[in-house]
Coordinates of C-alpha atoms in Angstrom, one line a residue:
Chain A
M81 CA 0.0 0.0 0.0
F82 CA 1.1 3.5 -0.2
C83 CA 1.2 6.4 2.5
T84 CA -1.6 8.7 1.8
H85 CA 0.5 11.5 3.1
C86 CA 3.7 11.5 1.0
G87 CA 3.0 8.9 -1.5
S88 CA 5.6 6.6 -0.5
R89 CA 5.3 2.9 -0.7
I90 CA 4.9 1.3 2.8
P91 CA 4.5 -2.3 4.0
E92 CA 1.0 -3.6 3.9
A93 CA 0.9 -4.1 7.7
A94 CA 2.7 -0.9 9.0
N95 CA 1.2 1.6 11.1
F96 CA 3.5 4.5 10.5
C97 CA 4.9 5.1 6.9
V98 CA 8.7 4.5 6.9
S99 CA 9.7 7.5 4.6
C100 CA 7.6 10.5 6.6
G101 CA 6.6 9.2 9.6
A102 CA 2.9 10.1 9.1
R103 CA 0.6 7.5 11.2
V104 CA -1.0 5.0 8.4
A105 CA -4.8 4.7 9.7
A106 CA -6.1 1.1 8.6
T107 CA -9.0 3.0 7.1
P108 CA -7.9 6.5 6.4
V109 CA -10.4 8.7 7.3
P110 CA -11.2 11.3 4.8
L111 CA -10.1 9.3 1.7
S112 CA -11.9 5.8 2.4
D113 CA -14.9 5.6 4.0
P114 CA -15.6 2.3 5.7
P115 CA -18.7 0.7 4.1
I116 CA -22.0 1.8 5.7
D117 CA -22.4 -0.1 9.0
P118 CA -25.9 -1.5 9.1
R119 CA -26.3 -1.0 12.7
Y120 CA -26.7 2.7 12.3
I121 CA -29.7 2.3 10.3
T122 CA -33.0 0.9 11.9
P123 CA -35.2 -1.3 9.7
T124 CA -37.6 1.8 9.6
G125 CA -35.1 4.2 8.8
A126 CA -35.2 6.0 11.6
Q127 CA -32.6 7.8 13.5
S128 CA -30.5 5.8 15.7
L129 CA -27.6 6.9 17.2
D130 CA -26.4 3.8 19.4
P131 CA -25.7 0.6 17.4
A132 CA -27.3 -2.6 18.3
P133 CA -25.0 -4.4 20.8
T134 CA -23.6 -6.8 17.9
P135 CA -19.9 -7.8 18.2
A136 CA -18.1 -4.7 17.1
E137 CA -15.5 -5.1 14.2
P138 CA -12.3 -3.3 15.1
S139 CA -11.5 -1.3 12.0
V140 CA -15.3 0.2 12.5
S141 CA -14.8 0.6 15.9
A142 CA -11.3 2.4 15.9
A143 CA -12.9 5.0 13.5
P144 CA -13.3 7.9 15.6
P145 CA -16.7 9.4 15.0
A146 CA -16.9 12.6 13.7
P147 CA -17.7 15.5 16.2
A148 CA -20.8 17.5 16.3
R149 CA -23.0 15.7 13.6
S150 CA -26.4 15.0 15.0
N151 CA -28.1 13.3 12.6
A152 CA -27.1 9.7 12.3
I153 CA -28.5 9.2 8.6
A154 CA -28.1 11.5 5.6
T155 CA -30.0 11.3 2.3
C156 CA -27.9 12.3 -0.6
R157 CA -29.7 14.8 -2.8
W158 CA -28.1 13.7 -5.9
C159 CA -28.5 9.8 -5.8
G160 CA -31.2 9.3 -3.1
A161 CA -28.8 6.8 -1.1
V162 CA -29.0 6.7 2.4
S163 CA -25.4 7.1 4.4
D164 CA -24.6 7.1 8.1
G165 CA -24.5 10.8 9.0
F166 CA -20.9 10.6 9.8
R167 CA -19.5 11.0 6.4
E168 CA -18.9 13.6 4.4
S169 CA -19.5 12.5 1.2
C170 CA -22.0 9.8 -0.2
S171 CA -20.8 6.2 -0.4
K172 CA -22.9 5.3 -3.9
C173 CA -22.1 8.6 -5.9
G174 CA -19.2 10.7 -4.1
A175 CA -21.5 13.8 -4.0
A176 CA -20.7 16.0 -0.8
L177 CA -23.2 15.8 1.9
D178 CA -22.1 18.7 4.0
V179 CA -22.7 21.5 1.7
P180 CA -25.6 23.4 1.1
E181 CA -27.8 22.3 -2.1
D182 CA -27.5 24.2 -4.8
T183 CA -30.7 25.0 -6.5
A184 CA -31.3 28.1 -8.8
D185 CA -34.5 29.9 -8.5
S186 CA -35.8 28.4 -11.6
G187 CA -35.3 24.8 -10.1
W188 CA -32.2 23.3 -11.7
I189 CA -30.1 21.8 -9.4
E190 CA -26.4 22.0 -9.6
V191 CA -24.7 18.5 -9.4
P192 CA -23.3 18.5 -6.0
G193 CA -19.8 19.5 -5.4
R194 CA -17.4 16.5 -5.0
K195 CA -14.7 16.5 -2.8
D196 CA -11.1 15.6 -4.3
M197 CA -10.0 12.1 -3.8
T198 CA -13.8 11.2 -2.9
K199 CA -14.1 7.4 -2.8
I200 CA -17.5 5.5 -3.9
Q201 CA -17.8 2.1 -2.8
L202 CA -19.2 -0.6 -5.4
G203 CA -19.8 -3.9 -3.7
N204 CA -16.3 -5.4 -3.1
S205 CA -14.4 -2.6 -5.6
S206 CA -13.9 0.9 -5.1
C207 CA -13.8 4.0 -7.3
Q208 CA -11.8 6.9 -6.3
I209 CA -12.2 10.5 -8.2
E210 CA -9.3 12.7 -8.4
G211 CA -8.9 16.4 -9.9
T212 CA -10.8 18.8 -10.7
F213 CA -10.5 20.2 -14.3
V214 CA -10.6 16.8 -15.9
P215 CA -11.4 14.4 -13.2
V216 CA -9.9 10.9 -13.2
A217 CA -11.9 7.7 -12.0
D218 CA -9.3 5.4 -10.5
I219 CA -11.3 2.3 -10.0
N220 CA -9.7 -0.6 -7.7
L221 CA -11.3 -3.9 -9.0
A222 CA -11.7 -6.7 -6.9
A223 CA -10.8 -10.2 -8.0
G224 CA -13.8 -11.6 -9.8
D225 CA -15.0 -8.1 -10.5
S226 CA -15.0 -6.3 -13.9
I227 CA -16.2 -3.0 -15.5
Y228 CA -16.5 -2.3 -19.3
F229 CA -15.5 1.1 -20.9
T230 CA -15.5 2.7 -24.4
H231 CA -12.8 3.5 -26.8
H232 CA -9.9 6.5 -26.1
V233 CA -10.7 6.8 -22.1
L234 CA -8.1 4.6 -20.4
L235 CA -5.6 6.6 -18.6
W236 CA -3.2 4.0 -16.8
K237 CA -3.5 0.4 -15.6
E238 CA -1.5 -1.8 -13.5
P239 CA 0.1 -4.7 -15.5
R240 CA -2.0 -7.4 -13.8
V241 CA -5.4 -5.9 -14.7
T242 CA -6.5 -7.8 -18.0
V243 CA -8.2 -6.1 -20.8
T244 CA -10.2 -7.9 -23.5
T245 CA -12.9 -7.0 -25.7
M246 CA -16.7 -7.4 -24.9
P247 CA -17.9 -10.2 -26.4
M248 CA -20.0 -9.0 -29.3
A249 CA -22.8 -11.3 -28.2
G250 CA -26.0 -10.1 -26.7
A251 CA -26.5 -6.6 -26.6
W252 CA -23.5 -5.6 -28.4
K253 CA -25.1 -4.9 -32.2
R254 CA -24.5 -1.1 -32.7
V255 CA -22.6 -0.2 -35.6
F256 CA -21.7 3.3 -36.3
A257 CA -21.0 3.9 -40.1
G258 CA -19.7 0.5 -40.9
L259 CA -17.4 1.0 -37.6
P260 CA -18.1 -1.4 -35.0
L261 CA -18.7 0.1 -31.5
V262 CA -15.7 -1.6 -29.4
M263 CA -16.4 -2.1 -25.8
T264 CA -13.4 -3.0 -23.5
Q265 CA -13.6 -5.1 -20.6
A266 CA -11.4 -5.1 -17.7
A267 CA -11.4 -7.9 -14.9
G268 CA -9.9 -7.3 -11.7
P269 CA -7.7 -7.9 -9.3
G270 CA -5.7 -4.5 -9.8
H271 CA -6.2 -0.6 -10.2
I272 CA -7.2 0.9 -13.5
A273 CA -8.0 4.7 -14.3
F274 CA -10.0 6.5 -16.6
S275 CA -10.6 10.2 -18.1
K276 CA -11.8 11.9 -20.8
D277 CA -9.7 14.8 -22.6
D278 CA -12.4 17.6 -22.0
P279 CA -12.7 19.8 -19.3
G280 CA -16.0 19.1 -17.5
E281 CA -17.5 16.7 -14.9
L282 CA -17.2 13.3 -14.1
L283 CA -21.0 12.3 -13.6
P284 CA -21.2 9.1 -11.1
V285 CA -25.1 7.7 -11.7
P286 CA -25.7 4.8 -9.3
L287 CA -28.4 2.4 -10.7
Q288 CA -30.6 0.8 -8.0
P289 CA -32.0 -2.8 -9.2
G290 CA -34.6 -2.2 -11.4
E291 CA -33.7 1.6 -12.4
E292 CA -33.0 2.6 -16.1
I293 CA -31.5 5.8 -17.7
D294 CA -31.3 7.3 -20.8
V295 CA -27.9 8.8 -22.2
R296 CA -27.2 10.8 -25.0
E297 CA -24.4 8.9 -26.9
H298 CA -20.6 9.3 -26.6
L299 CA -21.2 10.6 -22.8
F300 CA -20.7 7.0 -21.3
L301 CA -17.0 6.5 -19.7
V302 CA -17.4 3.3 -17.8
A303 CA -20.1 1.0 -16.0
T304 CA -19.9 -1.8 -13.7
S305 CA -20.7 -5.4 -15.7
S306 CA -23.7 -5.8 -13.4
I307 CA -25.4 -3.2 -15.8
T308 CA -26.9 -4.0 -19.2
Y309 CA -26.4 -1.7 -22.1
D310 CA -29.3 -1.1 -24.7
W311 CA -29.9 1.6 -27.5
F312 CA -32.8 2.6 -29.1
P313 CA -33.5 5.2 -31.9
T314 CA -33.9 8.8 -30.8
N315 CA -36.6 9.5 -33.5
V316 CA -35.5 13.1 -33.4
W317 CA -34.3 14.2 -36.7
L318 CA -34.5 17.2 -39.2
Q319 CA -33.9 16.8 -43.2
S320 CA -32.3 20.2 -44.5
Q321 CA -32.3 21.4 -48.1
Q322 CA -30.0 23.4 -50.3
D323 CA -30.1 23.0 -54.1
N324 CA -31.0 19.5 -54.9
E325 CA -29.2 18.0 -51.9
T326 CA -31.2 16.7 -48.8
E327 CA -29.4 16.1 -45.7
T328 CA -30.4 14.4 -42.5
H329 CA -29.5 15.8 -39.3
Y330 CA -29.9 14.0 -36.0
P331 CA -29.4 16.7 -33.1
I332 CA -29.4 14.5 -30.0
G333 CA -27.8 11.6 -32.4
M334 CA -29.4 8.7 -34.5
F335 CA -29.2 6.5 -31.1
M336 CA -29.5 6.9 -27.5
D337 CA -28.0 4.5 -25.0
R338 CA -30.1 2.9 -22.2
F339 CA -28.4 1.3 -19.0
T340 CA -30.3 -0.9 -16.9
A341 CA -29.4 -2.4 -13.6
P342 CA -31.5 -5.5 -13.6
Q343 CA -30.7 -7.5 -10.3
D344 CA -27.6 -5.9 -8.9
P345 CA -27.0 -2.5 -8.2
G346 CA -24.1 -0.8 -10.4
L347 CA -22.6 2.2 -11.0
L348 CA -22.4 4.3 -14.3
L349 CA -20.0 6.7 -15.0
L350 CA -20.4 9.6 -17.5
H351 CA -18.4 12.6 -18.4
A352 CA -20.0 15.9 -19.1
A353 CA -18.4 19.0 -20.9
G354 CA -18.5 22.0 -18.4
N355 CA -21.2 22.0 -15.4
V356 CA -24.2 19.8 -15.0
F357 CA -27.7 20.7 -13.7
V358 CA -30.6 18.5 -13.3
R359 CA -34.3 19.0 -12.5
N360 CA -37.1 16.6 -11.9
L361 CA -40.1 17.2 -14.0
A362 CA -43.6 16.7 -12.5
P363 CA -46.1 15.0 -14.7
G364 CA -47.0 16.8 -17.8
E365 CA -44.5 19.5 -16.7
T366 CA -42.5 20.7 -19.8
I367 CA -39.1 22.6 -20.2
L368 CA -37.0 23.7 -23.5
I369 CA -33.5 22.8 -23.5
K370 CA -30.7 23.2 -26.4
P371 CA -30.5 19.5 -27.9
T372 CA -27.1 19.3 -27.5
A373 CA -26.9 20.0 -23.8
L374 CA -29.0 17.0 -23.0
V375 CA -27.0 14.5 -20.7
F376 CA -29.5 12.2 -19.6
K377 CA -33.2 11.6 -18.5
D378 CA -35.4 9.1 -17.0
P379 CA -36.7 6.7 -19.4
A380 CA -40.5 8.2 -18.4
V381 CA -39.4 11.7 -19.8
E382 CA -40.8 12.2 -23.2
M383 CA -38.9 14.4 -25.9
H384 CA -39.5 16.0 -29.3
L385 CA -38.4 19.0 -31.7
H386 CA -39.9 22.3 -30.8
F387 CA -39.4 25.3 -33.3
E388 CA -40.0 28.9 -31.8
R389 CA -40.3 32.0 -34.0
P390 CA -39.8 35.5 -32.7
G391 CA -42.3 37.7 -33.6
T392 CA -41.4 40.3 -35.9
T393 CA -42.9 42.9 -38.4
F394 CA -40.1 43.3 -40.9
F395 CA -39.3 40.0 -41.8
G396 CA -42.1 37.8 -43.0
W397 CA -42.7 34.1 -42.6
G398 CA -40.1 32.9 -44.9
N399 CA -37.1 33.9 -43.3
W400 CA -36.1 30.2 -42.0
A401 CA -33.1 31.0 -40.0
N402 CA -35.2 33.5 -37.8
R403 CA -36.4 30.8 -35.5
Y404 CA -35.0 28.5 -32.7
L405 CA -34.7 24.7 -32.4
W406 CA -35.6 23.4 -28.8
L407 CA -35.9 20.1 -27.4
R408 CA -39.1 19.7 -25.7
M409 CA -38.9 17.6 -22.5
I410 CA -42.1 16.3 -20.7
G411 CA -42.1 15.1 -17.2
P412 CA -42.5 12.8 -15.1
G413 CA -38.8 12.4 -14.4
R414 CA -35.2 13.8 -14.2
V415 CA -33.5 15.7 -17.1
A416 CA -29.8 16.4 -16.9
I417 CA -28.3 19.1 -18.9
Q418 CA -24.4 20.4 -19.5
S419 CA -23.3 23.8 -19.6
V420 CA -21.0 23.4 -22.8
F421 CA -22.7 22.5 -25.8
E422 CA -22.3 22.3 -29.8
P423 CA -24.3 24.0 -32.4
V424 CA -27.1 21.9 -33.9
E425 CA -26.0 21.0 -37.7
G426 CA -28.5 22.2 -40.1
E427 CA -30.5 24.3 -37.7
A428 CA -30.4 27.5 -39.6
R429 CA -31.2 26.1 -42.9
N430 CA -34.2 25.2 -44.9
L431 CA -36.0 22.5 -43.9
S432 CA -38.0 20.0 -45.7
S433 CA -39.3 17.7 -42.9
C434 CA -38.6 16.9 -39.4
S435 CA -39.6 14.0 -36.9
Y436 CA -42.7 15.1 -34.7
A437 CA -42.5 18.7 -33.5
T438 CA -44.5 21.2 -32.0
E439 CA -44.3 25.2 -32.9
Q440 CA -44.7 28.1 -31.3
R441 CA -45.2 31.6 -33.2
W442 CA -44.9 35.1 -31.6
Chain B
M66 CA 13.7 4.3 0.9
A67 CA 14.3 7.8 2.1
N68 CA 16.0 7.9 5.6
P69 CA 13.2 8.6 8.3
Q70 CA 12.9 12.0 9.0
S71 CA 10.2 14.2 10.7
P72 CA 7.8 15.5 7.7
T73 CA 6.7 18.8 9.2
S74 CA 9.3 20.4 11.3
D75 CA 12.5 19.1 13.0
S76 CA 14.8 20.8 15.9
F77 CA 15.8 23.8 13.6
D78 CA 12.2 24.6 12.9
R79 CA 12.1 24.2 9.1
I80 CA 9.2 23.0 7.3
V81 CA 10.4 20.3 4.6
C82 CA 8.1 20.8 1.2
Q83 CA 6.7 17.2 0.3
W84 CA 6.5 17.9 -3.5
C85 CA 10.2 19.5 -4.0
Q86 CA 11.9 18.5 -0.2
G87 CA 12.7 22.6 -0.3
M88 CA 13.6 23.5 3.2
N89 CA 11.1 26.4 4.3
P90 CA 10.9 28.9 7.3
K91 CA 9.0 27.7 10.1
G92 CA 5.4 29.6 9.6
A93 CA 5.4 29.6 5.6
L94 CA 2.3 28.5 3.9
A95 CA 3.9 27.8 0.6
C96 CA 7.0 26.7 -0.3
Q97 CA 9.5 29.1 -1.4
A98 CA 10.8 26.7 -4.1
C99 CA 7.9 25.4 -5.8
G100 CA 4.7 27.2 -4.7
A101 CA 3.2 24.1 -3.0
P102 CA 1.0 24.8 -0.4
L103 CA 2.2 23.8 3.1
D104 CA -0.5 23.8 5.5
I105 CA -3.0 21.5 3.4
R106 CA -2.3 17.7 3.3
N107 CA -1.5 16.0 0.2
L108 CA -3.5 14.3 -2.0
V109 CA -2.7 10.8 -2.5
S110 CA -4.8 8.3 -4.3
E111 CA -5.1 5.1 -2.9
S112 CA -3.3 3.6 -6.0
G113 CA -0.2 6.0 -5.0
W114 CA -0.8 8.7 -7.4
R115 CA -0.3 12.0 -5.8
E116 CA -1.8 15.0 -7.2
A117 CA 0.4 17.9 -8.3
P118 CA 0.1 20.8 -5.5
R119 CA -2.7 23.1 -6.3
I120 CA -0.9 26.4 -6.1
R121 CA -2.7 29.4 -4.8
D122 CA -3.4 32.4 -6.9
M123 CA -0.8 34.9 -6.5
T124 CA 1.6 32.5 -4.8
E125 CA 5.4 33.7 -5.1
I126 CA 8.4 31.5 -5.3
H127 CA 12.4 32.2 -5.5
F128 CA 14.7 31.1 -7.7
G129 CA 18.5 32.5 -8.3
S130 CA 18.0 36.4 -7.7
S131 CA 14.5 36.2 -9.6
T132 CA 11.0 35.4 -8.4
C133 CA 8.1 33.8 -10.0
Q134 CA 4.0 34.8 -9.3
V135 CA 1.7 32.0 -10.5
E136 CA -1.5 33.9 -11.0
G137 CA -5.1 32.5 -12.0
E138 CA -6.6 28.9 -11.7
I139 CA -7.9 27.7 -14.7
V140 CA -5.1 28.7 -17.0
P141 CA -2.6 29.8 -14.8
V142 CA 0.0 32.5 -15.8
A143 CA 3.6 32.1 -14.8
E144 CA 4.7 35.9 -14.1
I145 CA 8.7 36.0 -14.0
N146 CA 10.5 39.1 -12.4
L147 CA 14.0 38.2 -13.6
G148 CA 16.8 39.5 -11.6
Q149 CA 20.0 41.2 -12.7
G150 CA 22.2 38.2 -14.6
D151 CA 19.4 35.8 -14.5
S152 CA 18.1 34.3 -17.5
I153 CA 15.2 31.9 -18.7
F154 CA 14.7 30.0 -21.9
F155 CA 11.2 28.7 -23.5
E156 CA 9.5 27.6 -26.6
H157 CA 7.6 29.5 -28.8
H158 CA 3.9 30.5 -28.3
V159 CA 4.2 30.4 -24.6
M160 CA 4.7 34.5 -23.9
L161 CA 1.7 36.2 -22.6
W162 CA 3.4 39.8 -22.2
K163 CA 6.7 41.4 -21.4
D164 CA 8.6 44.5 -20.2
E165 CA 9.7 46.2 -23.3
Q166 CA 13.3 46.3 -22.1
V167 CA 13.9 42.5 -21.5
P168 CA 16.1 41.3 -24.1
L169 CA 15.3 38.3 -26.2
G170 CA 18.0 36.0 -27.8
V171 CA 17.8 32.5 -29.6
M172 CA 19.7 29.7 -27.4
Q173 CA 22.7 28.0 -29.5
L174 CA 21.7 24.2 -29.2
S175 CA 24.7 22.2 -29.0
G176 CA 26.2 21.0 -32.2
G177 CA 24.2 23.3 -34.0
L178 CA 21.3 20.8 -34.1
Q179 CA 18.0 22.0 -35.0
R180 CA 15.0 19.7 -35.3
A181 CA 12.6 20.6 -37.4
F182 CA 9.0 20.5 -37.2
G183 CA 6.8 20.6 -40.2
G184 CA 9.4 22.8 -42.0
M185 CA 9.8 25.1 -39.3
P186 CA 13.0 25.4 -37.6
F187 CA 13.0 24.5 -33.5
L188 CA 14.3 27.3 -31.6
I189 CA 14.6 27.9 -28.1
T190 CA 14.2 31.5 -27.1
M191 CA 16.1 33.2 -24.0
A192 CA 15.0 36.4 -22.0
G193 CA 17.5 38.1 -19.5
G194 CA 17.1 40.1 -16.8
P195 CA 16.3 42.7 -15.0
G196 CA 12.2 43.0 -16.0
R197 CA 8.9 41.3 -15.8
I198 CA 7.8 38.5 -18.3
A199 CA 4.8 36.5 -18.3
F200 CA 4.1 33.0 -19.7
S201 CA 1.0 30.8 -20.3
R202 CA -0.4 28.1 -22.6
D203 CA -3.4 27.9 -24.6
A204 CA -5.7 25.2 -22.5
T205 CA -7.2 24.2 -19.2
G206 CA -4.5 22.7 -16.9
E207 CA -2.1 22.8 -14.2
L208 CA 1.5 24.6 -13.8
V209 CA 3.8 22.2 -12.8
L210 CA 6.8 23.9 -10.7
L211 CA 9.6 21.3 -10.7
P212 CA 12.6 22.8 -8.8
L213 CA 15.6 20.6 -9.9
H214 CA 18.1 19.6 -7.3
P215 CA 21.7 19.5 -8.6
G216 CA 22.6 16.5 -10.5
M217 CA 19.1 15.6 -11.5
E218 CA 18.2 14.4 -15.2
L219 CA 14.2 14.9 -16.4
D220 CA 12.8 13.7 -19.5
V221 CA 9.8 15.9 -20.7
R222 CA 7.5 15.2 -23.2
E223 CA 7.7 17.3 -26.1
H224 CA 6.2 20.7 -26.2
A225 CA 5.1 20.5 -22.4
F226 CA 7.7 22.6 -20.6
L227 CA 6.6 26.2 -20.5
L228 CA 10.1 27.4 -19.4
A229 CA 13.3 26.7 -17.3
S230 CA 16.0 28.8 -15.4
H231 CA 19.5 29.2 -17.1
H232 CA 20.6 26.8 -14.3
I233 CA 19.7 24.2 -16.1
S234 CA 20.8 22.7 -19.0
Y235 CA 18.7 21.8 -22.2
S236 CA 19.0 18.8 -24.6
F237 CA 16.6 16.7 -26.5
V238 CA 16.8 12.7 -26.9
R239 CA 15.5 10.9 -30.0
V240 CA 12.5 8.2 -28.8
N241 CA 14.1 5.1 -29.6
G242 CA 12.2 2.8 -31.8
L243 CA 9.7 3.5 -34.6
V244 CA 6.9 1.8 -32.6
N245 CA 7.6 4.3 -29.9
I246 CA 7.6 7.3 -32.3
L247 CA 4.6 6.2 -34.4
F248 CA 2.5 5.4 -31.3
G249 CA 4.1 7.1 -28.4
G250 CA 1.7 10.1 -29.1
Q251 CA 4.7 12.4 -28.7
G252 CA 6.7 12.6 -31.7
M253 CA 10.4 11.9 -32.1
Y254 CA 11.9 13.9 -29.3
M255 CA 11.9 14.0 -25.6
D256 CA 13.3 17.2 -24.0
R257 CA 15.6 16.5 -21.5
F258 CA 16.7 18.9 -18.8
V259 CA 19.8 18.2 -16.6
T260 CA 21.2 20.1 -13.8
G261 CA 24.9 20.5 -12.8
N262 CA 26.1 22.0 -9.6
E263 CA 23.1 24.5 -9.3
P264 CA 19.8 24.3 -8.5
G265 CA 17.0 25.3 -11.3
L266 CA 13.8 26.1 -11.6
L267 CA 11.7 23.9 -14.2
I268 CA 7.9 24.8 -15.1
L269 CA 5.5 22.6 -17.0
H270 CA 2.2 23.1 -18.1
G271 CA 0.1 19.9 -18.0
Y272 CA -3.5 19.7 -19.7
G273 CA -6.1 18.7 -17.2
N274 CA -5.0 17.7 -13.7
V275 CA -1.5 16.4 -13.0
F276 CA -0.7 13.6 -11.1
E277 CA 2.7 12.0 -9.9
R278 CA 3.9 8.8 -8.8
R279 CA 7.2 7.1 -7.7
L280 CA 8.1 4.0 -9.1
A281 CA 10.3 1.5 -6.9
A282 CA 13.1 -0.2 -9.2
G283 CA 11.7 -2.8 -11.4
E284 CA 7.9 -1.6 -10.6
T285 CA 5.9 -0.9 -13.7
I286 CA 2.5 0.6 -14.8
M287 CA 0.9 0.8 -18.4
V288 CA -0.1 4.5 -19.1
E289 CA -1.8 6.1 -22.1
P290 CA 1.0 7.2 -24.3
G291 CA -0.8 10.5 -24.6
A292 CA -1.0 11.1 -20.9
F293 CA 2.9 11.1 -20.2
L294 CA 4.1 14.3 -18.9
Y295 CA 7.7 13.7 -17.7
K296 CA 9.9 11.1 -15.9
D297 CA 13.2 11.0 -14.4
S298 CA 15.9 9.7 -17.0
T299 CA 16.2 6.3 -14.7
V300 CA 12.6 5.4 -15.8
T301 CA 12.1 3.4 -18.9
M302 CA 9.3 3.8 -21.4
E303 CA 8.3 1.0 -23.9
V304 CA 5.1 1.1 -25.8
E305 CA 3.2 -2.1 -26.1
F306 CA 0.1 -3.2 -28.0
Q307 CA -2.8 -4.9 -26.5
R308 CA -4.8 -6.8 -29.1
L309 CA -8.2 -6.7 -28.9
G310 CA -10.0 -8.8 -30.9
T311 CA -13.6 -8.6 -31.6
G312 CA -13.9 -11.7 -33.7
L313 CA -15.9 -10.3 -36.4
F314 CA -14.1 -7.3 -37.6
G315 CA -10.5 -8.5 -37.2
G316 CA -10.0 -6.4 -34.0
T317 CA -7.9 -3.3 -33.0
N318 CA -4.9 -2.4 -31.3
M319 CA -4.4 -0.4 -28.2
A320 CA -1.2 1.3 -27.6
L321 CA 0.1 1.7 -24.0
A322 CA 3.5 2.5 -22.7
R323 CA 5.0 0.3 -20.0
M324 CA 7.1 2.6 -17.5
T325 CA 9.4 0.7 -15.5
G326 CA 11.1 2.2 -12.2
P327 CA 13.1 3.6 -10.4
G328 CA 12.0 7.0 -10.2
R329 CA 9.4 9.7 -10.6
I330 CA 6.7 9.4 -13.5
G331 CA 4.2 12.3 -13.8
I332 CA 0.9 12.2 -16.2
Q333 CA -1.4 14.6 -17.4
S334 CA -5.5 13.9 -17.1
M335 CA -6.1 15.4 -20.5
Y336 CA -4.2 13.5 -23.2
V337 CA -3.5 13.8 -26.6
H338 CA -5.3 11.6 -28.8
H339 CA -3.2 9.5 -31.7
H340 CA -4.4 7.1 -33.8
T341 CA -4.0 3.2 -33.4
E342 CA -5.3 1.9 -36.4

């Protein structure tokens, strides 16, 4: 293992670092949270400070309780996971628990800040998120655990971690313009780390059994192998016409990725550009978003194109460039957007047809 | 392993910087040699990577008779106040602004060797004191301040260095082997910085976040070649292919650099893409 103070390699059983002399805790408190001790949570979810009289595990009882934290249960606002009230970060998604919620007056929630070096528990494996501009997901895979990841995201790995191509059988049928979509699988034990070459947020999305999420394509980074992957056509497209040429554009891509946790909980890591905001739409509630800003949505949220024409007295209806193209999201469910987005191809050109769309003329 | 010593203070009331091992007076909040904050703990991941210290805005550090102030956080600027007799050298396209009277000259590279990039001659420019001159690079990232102790040898990815003080001698080494050149993600040359009897200051710019780890003798780690930033010259680097067969389409290759200790290695989290097929 390594000294968490100076980084020197030290013997596994050492109590002190031989290089800098720092005490090496069995479980370094701020960097690695022990798994949730179930004794702190009563079946009803009520607060209980005193653990039930069960034989104490030495590592847990040795950990000093954080002072002045009155509630024994903290619910993560980002993923809803219940943690004991002593930890600073959610053990399922790494969101900071001890900061006030950042909700804009409009209802968008800023994805909670994550402390540098936050650790997320994934069964026997764990994931540590390091850095701030271009964060790195450093995964410690236990023996028998595996993950899969997309192209060009592997940053480094220990030589003992085996990397293979995911079998094409089953869900892996997606082909882009003649190119196979290659997913790569890594199996433990060992460390392996991922990053994407864009400043932005690394977005941990924990999926509970039975939960599903729809993600815009090319935002996926890594998932645990308990999560299955599927895709569906977005049915959001527009055709532009110039002279004799007709071109079809897909503002949010031809396909959307759907990730499901059928039986076991799993963790999905996405990379979004800039900052990420999420809101929960009530049934029937709508919001207009820039199509290329979409990050993910709950499967229950429906979406279609929406055109908006500002009122004008000088130009007639013929000016095609004088309109806005939106993606209209209809609840119930969550919608997440990123603050950095690309222009929509073909937006300002003459449209010959498009998928189902609504229109607003002012 | 280094000899056991107190991490924070000894009987002479000094603070040893954990990033560069520089000595600082008691009560210092940032290291005088590299700018690393001294009052916050290191960020070391469980796998042993240490995050490069996040230098506080406006931190000032000293080298020779000059100072360097690090300004900004997203794309930081290194502002140098050169003392009389001190000089620094740097590559093209990194100067942000300068005082009018600071003289510029071209460094004579040993043997008159000039490596050429796409028909452009490769030039190292020198600036001499006294006066102020400031540098930055065109992307989100971190400034990595590496004070080099006497007798150190450091290999740096091509075009990653921002500036170095004149106490450091500069050369470049050819990357050996066609595979390393084509798939190493960094071209034909690596910059090599060597200190003689005097310490010097080297400032690099890493894209994204920068992490460092110390490899024991014989210890290996596989790194995305585009993420490599710097290494001690004792660390060897060999690009290897990981064959990924898909069964249907003939498969694809993934190039990874095998780094073998002993020594330090630094990586950046936003890396340069390269083609593997």
